[in-house]
Amino acid sequence: MLPERAFASLQSFKAFIYSTYFAREPKILSRVTIEKLFGISERTQIRYEKIAKIKVVKQKAYTKIFEGTLFKLPIADRLSAEEKRGVWSEDIDKDGELELVWQIANRYEATIPLFDKNINGRFSASGGSDISDGAEPGKKQRIYYKDVKEVARKLNTGKIGKEGVYLLQKKHGAGLIHEYVSPISTTNSATH
């Protein structure tokens, strides 16, 4: 449901229409993916987020640094580049050792009121979180999980592939931190 202020200007209307994509449930997307899906630049995305009051939560992931597993990380291409975009070392889990930390896709949540789907079924929305860098949402399996038990269950039934998983660890300032469990160590970590 669009509020009256959505009709104040064409820009406002576009911003609120854009926000409806995030209304049913929070979505995890990169700005590049949003640009491919909607054809709007990063600057326009930020402007629309302010107008429509879309909550954007920055997320980052970390892993212990093991030489043999670096090539298995989803950021291996960033590590080989001269410019390490969004990758740094930090003692993020406060254990006295540096971990490899990188920025992952933001989490978006709209604040507009939802239309009651029970009134008219034709208005039900489809979609879900997108972790791919392409313009094909849902093509890859979602790899963000809130707890280890869910991951262990999916591992045991063969529903998790070889790409590794992100486990939600804690809130950190205005963002969220995920521990990345590589495909090599997934079985051991998820069953503890």
PDB file of C-alpha atoms in Angstrom:
ATOM      1  CA  MET A   1       0.000   0.000   0.000  1.00  0.00           C
ATOM      2  CA  LEU A   2       1.462   3.345  -1.018  1.00  0.00           C
ATOM      3  CA  PRO A   3       1.072   6.292   1.368  1.00  0.00           C
ATOM      4  CA  GLU A   4      -0.273   9.626   0.072  1.00  0.00           C
ATOM      5  CA  ARG A   5       3.196  11.198   0.118  1.00  0.00           C
ATOM      6  CA  ALA A   6       4.222   8.711  -2.601  1.00  0.00           C
ATOM      7  CA  PHE A   7       2.185  10.791  -5.065  1.00  0.00           C
ATOM      8  CA  ALA A   8       3.837  14.128  -4.228  1.00  0.00           C
ATOM      9  CA  SER A   9       6.210  13.914  -7.217  1.00  0.00           C
ATOM     10  CA  LEU A  10       7.313  11.499  -9.904  1.00  0.00           C
ATOM     11  CA  GLN A  11      10.580  10.843  -8.030  1.00  0.00           C
ATOM     12  CA  SER A  12       8.686  10.077  -4.837  1.00  0.00           C
ATOM     13  CA  PHE A  13       6.342   7.719  -6.704  1.00  0.00           C
ATOM     14  CA  LYS A  14       9.297   5.864  -8.266  1.00  0.00           C
ATOM     15  CA  ALA A  15      10.995   5.601  -4.847  1.00  0.00           C
ATOM     16  CA  PHE A  16       7.932   4.046  -3.238  1.00  0.00           C
ATOM     17  CA  ILE A  17       7.346   1.660  -6.136  1.00  0.00           C
ATOM     18  CA  TYR A  18      11.005   0.614  -5.761  1.00  0.00           C
ATOM     19  CA  SER A  19      10.486   0.089  -2.003  1.00  0.00           C
ATOM     20  CA  THR A  20       7.666  -2.395  -2.600  1.00  0.00           C
ATOM     21  CA  TYR A  21      10.252  -4.966  -3.713  1.00  0.00           C
ATOM     22  CA  PHE A  22      11.526  -5.054  -0.116  1.00  0.00           C
ATOM     23  CA  ALA A  23       8.119  -4.886   1.604  1.00  0.00           C
ATOM     24  CA  ARG A  24       7.112  -8.528   2.147  1.00  0.00           C
ATOM     25  CA  GLU A  25      10.386  -9.651   3.692  1.00  0.00           C
ATOM     26  CA  PRO A  26      13.917  -8.277   3.971  1.00  0.00           C
ATOM     27  CA  LYS A  27      16.107  -8.999   0.952  1.00  0.00           C
ATOM     28  CA  ILE A  28      19.869  -9.428   0.735  1.00  0.00           C
ATOM     29  CA  LEU A  29      21.198  -7.829  -2.453  1.00  0.00           C
ATOM     30  CA  SER A  30      24.277  -6.080  -3.712  1.00  0.00           C
ATOM     31  CA  ARG A  31      23.978  -2.609  -5.228  1.00  0.00           C
ATOM     32  CA  VAL A  32      25.262  -4.060  -8.517  1.00  0.00           C
ATOM     33  CA  THR A  33      22.420  -6.605  -8.570  1.00  0.00           C
ATOM     34  CA  ILE A  34      19.850  -3.884  -7.820  1.00  0.00           C
ATOM     35  CA  GLU A  35      21.244  -1.813 -10.679  1.00  0.00           C
ATOM     36  CA  LYS A  36      20.862  -4.784 -13.036  1.00  0.00           C
ATOM     37  CA  LEU A  37      17.345  -5.606 -11.797  1.00  0.00           C
ATOM     38  CA  PHE A  38      15.897  -2.107 -11.796  1.00  0.00           C
ATOM     39  CA  GLY A  39      18.235  -0.108 -14.047  1.00  0.00           C
ATOM     40  CA  ILE A  40      18.917   2.530 -11.389  1.00  0.00           C
ATOM     41  CA  SER A  41      22.343   3.774 -10.366  1.00  0.00           C
ATOM     42  CA  GLU A  42      23.803   3.557  -6.863  1.00  0.00           C
ATOM     43  CA  ARG A  43      23.175   7.285  -6.312  1.00  0.00           C
ATOM     44  CA  THR A  44      19.515   6.887  -7.284  1.00  0.00           C
ATOM     45  CA  GLN A  45      19.177   3.837  -5.011  1.00  0.00           C
ATOM     46  CA  ILE A  46      20.451   5.864  -2.047  1.00  0.00           C
ATOM     47  CA  ARG A  47      18.119   8.754  -2.895  1.00  0.00           C
ATOM     48  CA  TYR A  48      15.108   6.388  -3.146  1.00  0.00           C
ATOM     49  CA  GLU A  49      16.061   4.755   0.174  1.00  0.00           C
ATOM     50  CA  LYS A  50      15.919   8.156   1.888  1.00  0.00           C
ATOM     51  CA  ILE A  51      12.622   9.169   0.269  1.00  0.00           C
ATOM     52  CA  ALA A  52      10.820   5.855   0.926  1.00  0.00           C
ATOM     53  CA  LYS A  53      12.587   5.206   4.252  1.00  0.00           C
ATOM     54  CA  ILE A  54      14.012   1.837   3.219  1.00  0.00           C
ATOM     55  CA  LYS A  55      16.107   0.408   6.049  1.00  0.00           C
ATOM     56  CA  VAL A  56      19.551  -0.604   4.750  1.00  0.00           C
ATOM     57  CA  VAL A  57      21.696  -2.774   7.017  1.00  0.00           C
ATOM     58  CA  LYS A  58      25.345  -3.116   6.044  1.00  0.00           C
ATOM     59  CA  GLN A  59      26.742  -6.604   6.416  1.00  0.00           C
ATOM     60  CA  LYS A  60      30.188  -8.075   6.560  1.00  0.00           C
ATOM     61  CA  ALA A  61      31.606 -11.563   6.756  1.00  0.00           C
ATOM     62  CA  TYR A  62      34.795 -12.956   8.193  1.00  0.00           C
ATOM     63  CA  THR A  63      36.792 -16.137   8.242  1.00  0.00           C
ATOM     64  CA  LYS A  64      39.939 -17.367   9.908  1.00  0.00           C
ATOM     65  CA  ILE A  65      42.846 -16.992   7.524  1.00  0.00           C
ATOM     66  CA  PHE A  66      44.028 -20.387   6.279  1.00  0.00           C
ATOM     67  CA  GLU A  67      46.365 -20.360   3.277  1.00  0.00           C
ATOM     68  CA  GLY A  68      44.852 -23.509   1.769  1.00  0.00           C
ATOM     69  CA  THR A  69      41.289 -22.191   1.789  1.00  0.00           C
ATOM     70  CA  LEU A  70      41.800 -18.662   0.438  1.00  0.00           C
ATOM     71  CA  PHE A  71      41.110 -19.764  -3.150  1.00  0.00           C
ATOM     72  CA  LYS A  72      37.768 -21.281  -1.996  1.00  0.00           C
ATOM     73  CA  LEU A  73      36.482 -17.991  -0.583  1.00  0.00           C
ATOM     74  CA  PRO A  74      33.712 -16.210  -2.494  1.00  0.00           C
ATOM     75  CA  ILE A  75      36.006 -13.170  -2.613  1.00  0.00           C
ATOM     76  CA  ALA A  76      38.984 -14.957  -4.195  1.00  0.00           C
ATOM     77  CA  ASP A  77      38.763 -12.631  -7.213  1.00  0.00           C
ATOM     78  CA  ARG A  78      39.047  -9.604  -4.916  1.00  0.00           C
ATOM     79  CA  LEU A  79      42.150 -11.038  -3.246  1.00  0.00           C
ATOM     80  CA  SER A  80      43.977 -11.454  -6.536  1.00  0.00           C
ATOM     81  CA  ALA A  81      43.246  -7.903  -7.674  1.00  0.00           C
ATOM     82  CA  GLU A  82      45.793  -5.210  -6.927  1.00  0.00           C
ATOM     83  CA  GLU A  83      43.064  -3.196  -5.259  1.00  0.00           C
ATOM     84  CA  LYS A  84      41.416  -5.244  -2.500  1.00  0.00           C
ATOM     85  CA  ARG A  85      37.883  -3.849  -2.775  1.00  0.00           C
ATOM     86  CA  GLY A  86      36.031  -4.129   0.532  1.00  0.00           C
ATOM     87  CA  VAL A  87      38.496  -6.614   2.083  1.00  0.00           C
ATOM     88  CA  TRP A  88      40.612  -6.038   5.186  1.00  0.00           C
ATOM     89  CA  SER A  89      42.134  -7.764   8.232  1.00  0.00           C
ATOM     90  CA  GLU A  90      40.653  -7.188  11.678  1.00  0.00           C
ATOM     91  CA  ASP A  91      40.255  -9.013  14.982  1.00  0.00           C
ATOM     92  CA  ILE A  92      36.491  -8.993  14.517  1.00  0.00           C
ATOM     93  CA  ASP A  93      35.708 -11.833  16.949  1.00  0.00           C
ATOM     94  CA  LYS A  94      38.067 -10.412  19.620  1.00  0.00           C
ATOM     95  CA  ASP A  95      40.104 -13.607  20.048  1.00  0.00           C
ATOM     96  CA  GLY A  96      43.508 -11.916  19.661  1.00  0.00           C
ATOM     97  CA  GLU A  97      44.053 -13.106  16.050  1.00  0.00           C
ATOM     98  CA  LEU A  98      43.348 -11.267  12.822  1.00  0.00           C
ATOM     99  CA  GLU A  99      40.546 -12.551  10.599  1.00  0.00           C
ATOM    100  CA  LEU A 100      39.964 -11.816   6.925  1.00  0.00           C
ATOM    101  CA  VAL A 101      36.905  -9.523   6.746  1.00  0.00           C
ATOM    102  CA  TRP A 102      34.934  -8.419   3.696  1.00  0.00           C
ATOM    103  CA  GLN A 103      31.805  -6.491   2.887  1.00  0.00           C
ATOM    104  CA  ILE A 104      28.871  -8.583   1.647  1.00  0.00           C
ATOM    105  CA  ALA A 105      25.526  -7.604   0.137  1.00  0.00           C
ATOM    106  CA  ASN A 106      23.334  -5.230   2.132  1.00  0.00           C
ATOM    107  CA  ARG A 107      20.069  -6.249   3.790  1.00  0.00           C
ATOM    108  CA  TYR A 108      17.072  -4.130   2.710  1.00  0.00           C
ATOM    109  CA  GLU A 109      13.727  -3.768   4.470  1.00  0.00           C
ATOM    110  CA  ALA A 110      10.856  -1.491   3.445  1.00  0.00           C
ATOM    111  CA  THR A 111       8.786   0.358   6.017  1.00  0.00           C
ATOM    112  CA  ILE A 112       5.597   0.806   3.943  1.00  0.00           C
ATOM    113  CA  PRO A 113       2.374  -0.902   5.097  1.00  0.00           C
ATOM    114  CA  LEU A 114       1.515  -4.190   3.411  1.00  0.00           C
ATOM    115  CA  PHE A 115      -1.677  -4.957   1.514  1.00  0.00           C
ATOM    116  CA  ASP A 116      -3.619  -7.821   3.092  1.00  0.00           C
ATOM    117  CA  LYS A 117      -3.090 -10.736   0.695  1.00  0.00           C
ATOM    118  CA  ASN A 118      -6.204 -12.478   2.046  1.00  0.00           C
ATOM    119  CA  ILE A 119      -8.437  -9.750   0.602  1.00  0.00           C
ATOM    120  CA  ASN A 120      -7.291 -10.223  -2.967  1.00  0.00           C
ATOM    121  CA  GLY A 121      -4.908 -13.054  -3.860  1.00  0.00           C
ATOM    122  CA  ARG A 122      -3.869 -11.414  -7.121  1.00  0.00           C
ATOM    123  CA  PHE A 123      -1.610  -9.020  -5.200  1.00  0.00           C
ATOM    124  CA  SER A 124       0.690 -11.646  -3.748  1.00  0.00           C
ATOM    125  CA  ALA A 125       4.335 -10.884  -4.423  1.00  0.00           C
ATOM    126  CA  SER A 126       7.004 -13.353  -5.442  1.00  0.00           C
ATOM    127  CA  GLY A 127      10.743 -13.099  -4.958  1.00  0.00           C
ATOM    128  CA  GLY A 128      13.366 -13.703  -2.341  1.00  0.00           C
ATOM    129  CA  SER A 129      16.902 -12.988  -1.395  1.00  0.00           C
ATOM    130  CA  ASP A 130      19.380 -12.849  -4.210  1.00  0.00           C
ATOM    131  CA  ILE A 131      23.037 -13.631  -3.677  1.00  0.00           C
ATOM    132  CA  SER A 132      24.084 -13.709  -7.317  1.00  0.00           C
ATOM    133  CA  ASP A 133      25.806 -10.819  -9.051  1.00  0.00           C
ATOM    134  CA  GLY A 134      23.581 -11.221 -12.094  1.00  0.00           C
ATOM    135  CA  ALA A 135      20.073 -10.029 -12.795  1.00  0.00           C
ATOM    136  CA  GLU A 136      18.534 -13.429 -12.102  1.00  0.00           C
ATOM    137  CA  PRO A 137      17.146 -13.482  -8.533  1.00  0.00           C
ATOM    138  CA  GLY A 138      16.739 -16.893  -7.002  1.00  0.00           C
ATOM    139  CA  LYS A 139      19.085 -18.621  -9.440  1.00  0.00           C
ATOM    140  CA  LYS A 140      21.554 -19.514  -6.686  1.00  0.00           C
ATOM    141  CA  GLN A 141      20.721 -21.150  -3.371  1.00  0.00           C
ATOM    142  CA  ARG A 142      20.387 -18.756  -0.442  1.00  0.00           C
ATOM    143  CA  ILE A 143      23.448 -19.178   1.772  1.00  0.00           C
ATOM    144  CA  TYR A 144      22.660 -16.899   4.743  1.00  0.00           C
ATOM    145  CA  TYR A 145      21.590 -18.742   7.888  1.00  0.00           C
ATOM    146  CA  LYS A 146      20.690 -17.622  11.404  1.00  0.00           C
ATOM    147  CA  ASP A 147      21.750 -20.706  13.301  1.00  0.00           C
ATOM    148  CA  VAL A 148      24.111 -23.654  13.092  1.00  0.00           C
ATOM    149  CA  LYS A 149      21.348 -26.251  13.600  1.00  0.00           C
ATOM    150  CA  GLU A 150      19.651 -25.224  10.358  1.00  0.00           C
ATOM    151  CA  VAL A 151      22.944 -25.540   8.496  1.00  0.00           C
ATOM    152  CA  ALA A 152      23.668 -28.973  10.020  1.00  0.00           C
ATOM    153  CA  ARG A 153      20.194 -30.191   9.016  1.00  0.00           C
ATOM    154  CA  LYS A 154      20.649 -29.002   5.427  1.00  0.00           C
ATOM    155  CA  LEU A 155      24.146 -30.489   5.240  1.00  0.00           C
ATOM    156  CA  ASN A 156      22.886 -33.873   6.404  1.00  0.00           C
ATOM    157  CA  THR A 157      20.137 -33.898   3.770  1.00  0.00           C
ATOM    158  CA  GLY A 158      22.480 -32.710   1.015  1.00  0.00           C
ATOM    159  CA  LYS A 159      20.655 -29.396   0.500  1.00  0.00           C
ATOM    160  CA  ILE A 160      23.797 -27.288   0.871  1.00  0.00           C
ATOM    161  CA  GLY A 161      26.252 -27.313  -1.990  1.00  0.00           C
ATOM    162  CA  LYS A 162      29.965 -26.732  -2.114  1.00  0.00           C
ATOM    163  CA  GLU A 163      29.842 -22.921  -2.009  1.00  0.00           C
ATOM    164  CA  GLY A 164      30.034 -22.585   1.770  1.00  0.00           C
ATOM    165  CA  VAL A 165      27.638 -20.774   4.083  1.00  0.00           C
ATOM    166  CA  TYR A 166      27.291 -17.533   6.036  1.00  0.00           C
ATOM    167  CA  LEU A 167      26.245 -17.924   9.674  1.00  0.00           C
ATOM    168  CA  LEU A 168      24.768 -14.871  11.378  1.00  0.00           C
ATOM    169  CA  GLN A 169      26.937 -14.139  14.405  1.00  0.00           C
ATOM    170  CA  LYS A 170      25.932 -10.806  15.920  1.00  0.00           C
ATOM    171  CA  LYS A 171      24.989  -7.200  15.411  1.00  0.00           C
ATOM    172  CA  HIS A 172      27.938  -4.865  15.078  1.00  0.00           C
ATOM    173  CA  GLY A 173      27.117  -1.165  15.261  1.00  0.00           C
ATOM    174  CA  ALA A 174      24.548  -0.501  12.537  1.00  0.00           C
ATOM    175  CA  GLY A 175      25.420  -3.709  10.692  1.00  0.00           C
ATOM    176  CA  LEU A 176      25.444  -7.485  10.902  1.00  0.00           C
ATOM    177  CA  ILE A 177      28.434  -9.835  11.044  1.00  0.00           C
ATOM    178  CA  HIS A 178      28.380 -13.284   9.438  1.00  0.00           C
ATOM    179  CA  GLU A 179      30.988 -15.985   9.887  1.00  0.00           C
ATOM    180  CA  TYR A 180      31.831 -17.575   6.548  1.00  0.00           C
ATOM    181  CA  VAL A 181      32.298 -21.329   6.746  1.00  0.00           C
ATOM    182  CA  SER A 182      34.211 -22.559   3.718  1.00  0.00           C
ATOM    183  CA  PRO A 183      33.206 -25.741   1.866  1.00  0.00           C
ATOM    184  CA  ILE A 184      36.277 -27.515   3.236  1.00  0.00           C
ATOM    185  CA  SER A 185      35.403 -26.868   6.887  1.00  0.00           C
ATOM    186  CA  THR A 186      31.570 -26.778   6.649  1.00  0.00           C
ATOM    187  CA  THR A 187      30.938 -30.290   7.951  1.00  0.00           C
ATOM    188  CA  ASN A 188      33.093 -29.877  11.038  1.00  0.00           C
ATOM    189  CA  SER A 189      31.868 -26.404  12.000  1.00  0.00           C
ATOM    190  CA  ALA A 190      28.172 -26.955  11.423  1.00  0.00           C
ATOM    191  CA  THR A 191      27.888 -30.090  13.525  1.00  0.00           C
ATOM    192  CA  HIS A 192      29.408 -28.672  16.729  1.00  0.00           C
TER     193      HIS A 192
END
